[in-house]
């Protein structure tokens, strides 16, 4: 596996090695011992999957507060997404900064987002499926977020990002300046 740390400490893009022949390919997409030695020694306790039918669907920006804070290992199993992580660790030198990468099923790359980050994405193709492992269970009371287009954060979303695709919850998220200190 190839590992690339992005511009914010602790956020990694992971590219599994694909062994190809005339039939297609084989890849190990996750290996606990390698992940613990190279990225983070964390347990994964739940795996989630979403389907977004249209191009430009925006999901996020989400996180879970303690005691149910989550790290996420995200991959696109069909289609492509513009995937974003925003640092909301108050004492971090990169607080309020964001990084993004394009995850595609074709490439097979993944994004590791540790606890203390917002996560969101925009679909780049129709019928996009996203799968992600998390380090803690979903808890409705701990489910939090920030407005996807908060100007203080300044994410440069793709032009196709469609505000009409936001869930009711995501349409009314607070701005970062109004978010209590969770991390």
PDB file of C-alpha atoms in Angstrom:
ATOM      1  CA  UNK A   1       0.000   0.000   0.000  1.00  0.00           C
ATOM      2  CA  UNK A   2       1.171   3.513  -0.753  1.00  0.00           C
ATOM      3  CA  UNK A   3       0.677   6.100   1.975  1.00  0.00           C
ATOM      4  CA  UNK A   4       0.587   9.873   1.449  1.00  0.00           C
ATOM      5  CA  UNK A   5       0.076  12.313   4.313  1.00  0.00           C
ATOM      6  CA  UNK A   6      -2.001  15.279   3.183  1.00  0.00           C
ATOM      7  CA  UNK A   7      -1.395  18.906   4.215  1.00  0.00           C
ATOM      8  CA  UNK A   8      -2.943  18.428   7.680  1.00  0.00           C
ATOM      9  CA  UNK A   9      -1.140  16.236  10.193  1.00  0.00           C
ATOM     10  CA  UNK A  10      -2.794  12.847  10.630  1.00  0.00           C
ATOM     11  CA  UNK A  11      -4.906  12.815   7.431  1.00  0.00           C
ATOM     12  CA  UNK A  12      -3.692  10.210   4.929  1.00  0.00           C
ATOM     13  CA  UNK A  13      -4.511   9.041   1.427  1.00  0.00           C
ATOM     14  CA  UNK A  14      -3.967   5.305   1.068  1.00  0.00           C
ATOM     15  CA  UNK A  15      -3.578   3.571  -2.281  1.00  0.00           C
ATOM     16  CA  UNK A  16      -3.799  -0.227  -2.060  1.00  0.00           C
ATOM     17  CA  UNK A  17      -1.598  -2.204  -4.433  1.00  0.00           C
ATOM     18  CA  UNK A  18      -3.540  -3.897  -7.214  1.00  0.00           C
ATOM     19  CA  UNK A  19      -2.310  -7.170  -8.668  1.00  0.00           C
ATOM     20  CA  UNK A  20      -3.664  -7.208 -12.219  1.00  0.00           C
ATOM     21  CA  UNK A  21      -3.956  -9.764 -14.978  1.00  0.00           C
ATOM     22  CA  UNK A  22      -6.257 -10.383 -17.928  1.00  0.00           C
ATOM     23  CA  UNK A  23      -9.144 -11.226 -15.554  1.00  0.00           C
ATOM     24  CA  UNK A  24      -8.997  -7.956 -13.635  1.00  0.00           C
ATOM     25  CA  UNK A  25      -7.272  -7.277 -10.324  1.00  0.00           C
ATOM     26  CA  UNK A  26      -6.958  -8.299  -6.683  1.00  0.00           C
ATOM     27  CA  UNK A  27      -6.201  -5.854  -3.862  1.00  0.00           C
ATOM     28  CA  UNK A  28      -6.051  -5.935  -0.094  1.00  0.00           C
ATOM     29  CA  UNK A  29      -8.147  -2.882   0.778  1.00  0.00           C
ATOM     30  CA  UNK A  30      -7.525  -3.102   4.513  1.00  0.00           C
ATOM     31  CA  UNK A  31      -5.045  -4.913   6.694  1.00  0.00           C
ATOM     32  CA  UNK A  32      -5.194  -4.293  10.443  1.00  0.00           C
ATOM     33  CA  UNK A  33      -1.511  -4.863  11.205  1.00  0.00           C
ATOM     34  CA  UNK A  34      -0.338  -2.588   8.362  1.00  0.00           C
ATOM     35  CA  UNK A  35      -2.845   0.127   9.304  1.00  0.00           C
ATOM     36  CA  UNK A  36      -1.812   0.035  12.974  1.00  0.00           C
ATOM     37  CA  UNK A  37       1.893   0.229  12.101  1.00  0.00           C
ATOM     38  CA  UNK A  38       1.606   2.952   9.442  1.00  0.00           C
ATOM     39  CA  UNK A  39      -1.501   5.059  10.064  1.00  0.00           C
ATOM     40  CA  UNK A  40      -3.274   4.623  13.409  1.00  0.00           C
ATOM     41  CA  UNK A  41      -3.658   1.834  15.934  1.00  0.00           C
ATOM     42  CA  UNK A  42      -7.443   1.992  16.182  1.00  0.00           C
ATOM     43  CA  UNK A  43     -10.263  -0.535  16.173  1.00  0.00           C
ATOM     44  CA  UNK A  44     -12.905  -0.399  13.459  1.00  0.00           C
ATOM     45  CA  UNK A  45     -16.311  -1.317  14.892  1.00  0.00           C
ATOM     46  CA  UNK A  46     -18.820  -0.403  12.199  1.00  0.00           C
ATOM     47  CA  UNK A  47     -18.900  -0.064   8.409  1.00  0.00           C
ATOM     48  CA  UNK A  48     -21.348   2.186   6.559  1.00  0.00           C
ATOM     49  CA  UNK A  49     -22.268   2.584   2.904  1.00  0.00           C
ATOM     50  CA  UNK A  50     -24.172   5.278   1.049  1.00  0.00           C
ATOM     51  CA  UNK A  51     -25.559   5.554  -2.467  1.00  0.00           C
ATOM     52  CA  UNK A  52     -26.004   8.926  -4.130  1.00  0.00           C
ATOM     53  CA  UNK A  53     -27.903   8.710  -7.385  1.00  0.00           C
ATOM     54  CA  UNK A  54     -27.071  12.143  -8.832  1.00  0.00           C
ATOM     55  CA  UNK A  55     -23.946  14.084  -9.677  1.00  0.00           C
ATOM     56  CA  UNK A  56     -23.311  16.967  -7.262  1.00  0.00           C
ATOM     57  CA  UNK A  57     -24.862  15.426  -4.139  1.00  0.00           C
ATOM     58  CA  UNK A  58     -23.274  16.992  -1.052  1.00  0.00           C
ATOM     59  CA  UNK A  59     -23.168  15.038   2.208  1.00  0.00           C
ATOM     60  CA  UNK A  60     -21.685  16.692   5.284  1.00  0.00           C
ATOM     61  CA  UNK A  61     -19.927  18.252   7.013  1.00  0.00           C
ATOM     62  CA  UNK A  62     -20.334  15.736   9.862  1.00  0.00           C
ATOM     63  CA  UNK A  63     -18.594  14.451  12.986  1.00  0.00           C
ATOM     64  CA  UNK A  64     -19.474  12.696  16.200  1.00  0.00           C
ATOM     65  CA  UNK A  65     -18.707  14.228  19.590  1.00  0.00           C
ATOM     66  CA  UNK A  66     -17.181  12.320  22.514  1.00  0.00           C
ATOM     67  CA  UNK A  67     -17.725   9.785  23.882  1.00  0.00           C
ATOM     68  CA  UNK A  68     -18.660   8.512  20.408  1.00  0.00           C
ATOM     69  CA  UNK A  69     -16.033  10.408  18.371  1.00  0.00           C
ATOM     70  CA  UNK A  70     -15.049   8.542  15.221  1.00  0.00           C
ATOM     71  CA  UNK A  71     -12.086   8.136  12.961  1.00  0.00           C
ATOM     72  CA  UNK A  72     -13.132   7.216   9.405  1.00  0.00           C
ATOM     73  CA  UNK A  73     -11.496   5.230   6.625  1.00  0.00           C
ATOM     74  CA  UNK A  74     -13.393   6.280   3.489  1.00  0.00           C
ATOM     75  CA  UNK A  75     -13.399   4.728   0.029  1.00  0.00           C
ATOM     76  CA  UNK A  76     -15.509   5.018  -3.061  1.00  0.00           C
ATOM     77  CA  UNK A  77     -16.704   1.597  -4.238  1.00  0.00           C
ATOM     78  CA  UNK A  78     -18.564   2.896  -7.307  1.00  0.00           C
ATOM     79  CA  UNK A  79     -18.117   6.237  -9.038  1.00  0.00           C
ATOM     80  CA  UNK A  80     -16.099   9.148  -7.662  1.00  0.00           C
ATOM     81  CA  UNK A  81     -16.245  11.766  -4.906  1.00  0.00           C
ATOM     82  CA  UNK A  82     -14.518  14.966  -3.885  1.00  0.00           C
ATOM     83  CA  UNK A  83     -13.785  14.015  -0.264  1.00  0.00           C
ATOM     84  CA  UNK A  84     -13.098  16.660   2.408  1.00  0.00           C
ATOM     85  CA  UNK A  85     -11.685  16.679   5.947  1.00  0.00           C
ATOM     86  CA  UNK A  86     -11.744  19.818   8.138  1.00  0.00           C
ATOM     87  CA  UNK A  87      -9.701  20.070  11.337  1.00  0.00           C
ATOM     88  CA  UNK A  88     -11.872  21.117  14.320  1.00  0.00           C
ATOM     89  CA  UNK A  89      -9.314  20.404  17.044  1.00  0.00           C
ATOM     90  CA  UNK A  90      -9.206  23.798  18.830  1.00  0.00           C
ATOM     91  CA  UNK A  91      -5.544  23.579  19.875  1.00  0.00           C
ATOM     92  CA  UNK A  92      -4.358  22.374  16.474  1.00  0.00           C
ATOM     93  CA  UNK A  93      -2.279  24.732  14.309  1.00  0.00           C
ATOM     94  CA  UNK A  94      -4.511  23.672  11.404  1.00  0.00           C
ATOM     95  CA  UNK A  95      -7.833  24.375  13.193  1.00  0.00           C
ATOM     96  CA  UNK A  96     -10.463  25.354  10.610  1.00  0.00           C
ATOM     97  CA  UNK A  97      -8.304  24.295   7.655  1.00  0.00           C
ATOM     98  CA  UNK A  98      -9.384  21.701   5.144  1.00  0.00           C
ATOM     99  CA  UNK A  99      -7.867  19.125   2.814  1.00  0.00           C
ATOM    100  CA  UNK A 100      -9.516  17.206   0.014  1.00  0.00           C
ATOM    101  CA  UNK A 101      -8.796  14.469  -2.445  1.00  0.00           C
ATOM    102  CA  UNK A 102     -10.734  12.742  -5.184  1.00  0.00           C
ATOM    103  CA  UNK A 103     -11.579   9.151  -4.313  1.00  0.00           C
ATOM    104  CA  UNK A 104     -12.568   6.873  -7.182  1.00  0.00           C
ATOM    105  CA  UNK A 105     -13.596   3.263  -7.511  1.00  0.00           C
ATOM    106  CA  UNK A 106     -11.315   3.026 -10.533  1.00  0.00           C
ATOM    107  CA  UNK A 107      -8.233   4.074  -8.559  1.00  0.00           C
ATOM    108  CA  UNK A 108      -9.253   2.367  -5.300  1.00  0.00           C
ATOM    109  CA  UNK A 109      -7.730   5.059  -3.073  1.00  0.00           C
ATOM    110  CA  UNK A 110      -8.936   5.735   0.475  1.00  0.00           C
ATOM    111  CA  UNK A 111      -8.879   8.641   2.914  1.00  0.00           C
ATOM    112  CA  UNK A 112      -8.119   8.276   6.635  1.00  0.00           C
ATOM    113  CA  UNK A 113      -9.775  11.000   8.723  1.00  0.00           C
ATOM    114  CA  UNK A 114      -8.956  10.854  12.455  1.00  0.00           C
ATOM    115  CA  UNK A 115     -11.170  11.960  15.341  1.00  0.00           C
ATOM    116  CA  UNK A 116     -11.478  15.727  15.598  1.00  0.00           C
ATOM    117  CA  UNK A 117     -12.315  16.335  11.949  1.00  0.00           C
ATOM    118  CA  UNK A 118     -15.417  17.181   9.980  1.00  0.00           C
ATOM    119  CA  UNK A 119     -16.071  14.966   6.968  1.00  0.00           C
ATOM    120  CA  UNK A 120     -18.069  15.628   3.829  1.00  0.00           C
ATOM    121  CA  UNK A 121     -18.110  14.834   0.144  1.00  0.00           C
ATOM    122  CA  UNK A 122     -19.577  15.771  -3.220  1.00  0.00           C
ATOM    123  CA  UNK A 123     -20.388  13.118  -5.815  1.00  0.00           C
ATOM    124  CA  UNK A 124     -18.674  13.494  -9.174  1.00  0.00           C
ATOM    125  CA  UNK A 125     -20.513  10.723 -11.024  1.00  0.00           C
ATOM    126  CA  UNK A 126     -24.041   9.305 -10.941  1.00  0.00           C
ATOM    127  CA  UNK A 127     -24.787   6.260  -8.791  1.00  0.00           C
ATOM    128  CA  UNK A 128     -21.808   6.806  -6.518  1.00  0.00           C
ATOM    129  CA  UNK A 129     -21.367   4.437  -3.595  1.00  0.00           C
ATOM    130  CA  UNK A 130     -19.194   5.335  -0.621  1.00  0.00           C
ATOM    131  CA  UNK A 131     -18.124   2.883   2.071  1.00  0.00           C
ATOM    132  CA  UNK A 132     -16.399   3.820   5.289  1.00  0.00           C
ATOM    133  CA  UNK A 133     -15.151   2.046   8.366  1.00  0.00           C
ATOM    134  CA  UNK A 134     -15.487   3.921  11.666  1.00  0.00           C
ATOM    135  CA  UNK A 135     -13.773   3.592  15.028  1.00  0.00           C
ATOM    136  CA  UNK A 136     -16.878   4.097  17.151  1.00  0.00           C
ATOM    137  CA  UNK A 137     -20.563   3.290  16.872  1.00  0.00           C
ATOM    138  CA  UNK A 138     -23.083   5.781  15.537  1.00  0.00           C
ATOM    139  CA  UNK A 139     -24.849   7.676  18.301  1.00  0.00           C
ATOM    140  CA  UNK A 140     -27.665  10.033  17.361  1.00  0.00           C
ATOM    141  CA  UNK A 141     -27.074  12.396  20.306  1.00  0.00           C
ATOM    142  CA  UNK A 142     -23.372  12.709  19.351  1.00  0.00           C
ATOM    143  CA  UNK A 143     -24.098  13.375  15.659  1.00  0.00           C
ATOM    144  CA  UNK A 144     -22.946  16.941  14.932  1.00  0.00           C
ATOM    145  CA  UNK A 145     -21.967  19.045  11.962  1.00  0.00           C
ATOM    146  CA  UNK A 146     -21.025  22.362  10.421  1.00  0.00           C
ATOM    147  CA  UNK A 147     -22.516  24.156   7.430  1.00  0.00           C
ATOM    148  CA  UNK A 148     -21.006  22.701   4.237  1.00  0.00           C
ATOM    149  CA  UNK A 149     -20.242  26.093   2.664  1.00  0.00           C
ATOM    150  CA  UNK A 150     -19.159  28.054   5.759  1.00  0.00           C
ATOM    151  CA  UNK A 151     -17.079  30.959   4.366  1.00  0.00           C
ATOM    152  CA  UNK A 152     -14.752  30.822   7.388  1.00  0.00           C
ATOM    153  CA  UNK A 153     -13.614  27.361   6.239  1.00  0.00           C
ATOM    154  CA  UNK A 154     -13.712  28.251   2.533  1.00  0.00           C
ATOM    155  CA  UNK A 155     -13.867  24.800   0.979  1.00  0.00           C
ATOM    156  CA  UNK A 156     -13.513  25.045  -2.783  1.00  0.00           C
ATOM    157  CA  UNK A 157     -16.262  22.613  -3.688  1.00  0.00           C
ATOM    158  CA  UNK A 158     -16.588  21.436  -7.309  1.00  0.00           C
ATOM    159  CA  UNK A 159     -18.848  23.657  -9.425  1.00  0.00           C
ATOM    160  CA  UNK A 160     -21.333  20.782  -9.646  1.00  0.00           C
ATOM    161  CA  UNK A 161     -21.963  20.781  -5.856  1.00  0.00           C
ATOM    162  CA  UNK A 162     -25.737  21.118  -5.580  1.00  0.00           C
ATOM    163  CA  UNK A 163     -27.083  22.846  -2.429  1.00  0.00           C
ATOM    164  CA  UNK A 164     -30.535  21.455  -3.243  1.00  0.00           C
ATOM    165  CA  UNK A 165     -29.161  17.959  -2.574  1.00  0.00           C
ATOM    166  CA  UNK A 166     -28.438  18.677   1.100  1.00  0.00           C
ATOM    167  CA  UNK A 167     -30.398  16.777   3.718  1.00  0.00           C
ATOM    168  CA  UNK A 168     -32.716  18.821   5.937  1.00  0.00           C
ATOM    169  CA  UNK A 169     -30.190  18.371   8.763  1.00  0.00           C
ATOM    170  CA  UNK A 170     -27.276  19.633   6.663  1.00  0.00           C
ATOM    171  CA  UNK A 171     -29.170  22.728   5.514  1.00  0.00           C
ATOM    172  CA  UNK A 172     -29.301  24.072   9.093  1.00  0.00           C
ATOM    173  CA  UNK A 173     -25.906  23.137  10.517  1.00  0.00           C
ATOM    174  CA  UNK A 174     -24.098  25.872  12.497  1.00  0.00           C
ATOM    175  CA  UNK A 175     -21.065  27.758  11.251  1.00  0.00           C
ATOM    176  CA  UNK A 176     -17.651  26.860  12.635  1.00  0.00           C
ATOM    177  CA  UNK A 177     -17.569  30.088  14.685  1.00  0.00           C
ATOM    178  CA  UNK A 178     -20.762  28.953  16.471  1.00  0.00           C
ATOM    179  CA  UNK A 179     -19.569  25.420  17.163  1.00  0.00           C
ATOM    180  CA  UNK A 180     -18.656  24.654  20.789  1.00  0.00           C
ATOM    181  CA  UNK A 181     -15.209  23.189  21.425  1.00  0.00           C
ATOM    182  CA  UNK A 182     -15.635  19.438  21.083  1.00  0.00           C
ATOM    183  CA  UNK A 183     -11.977  18.540  20.523  1.00  0.00           C
TER     184      UNK A 183
END
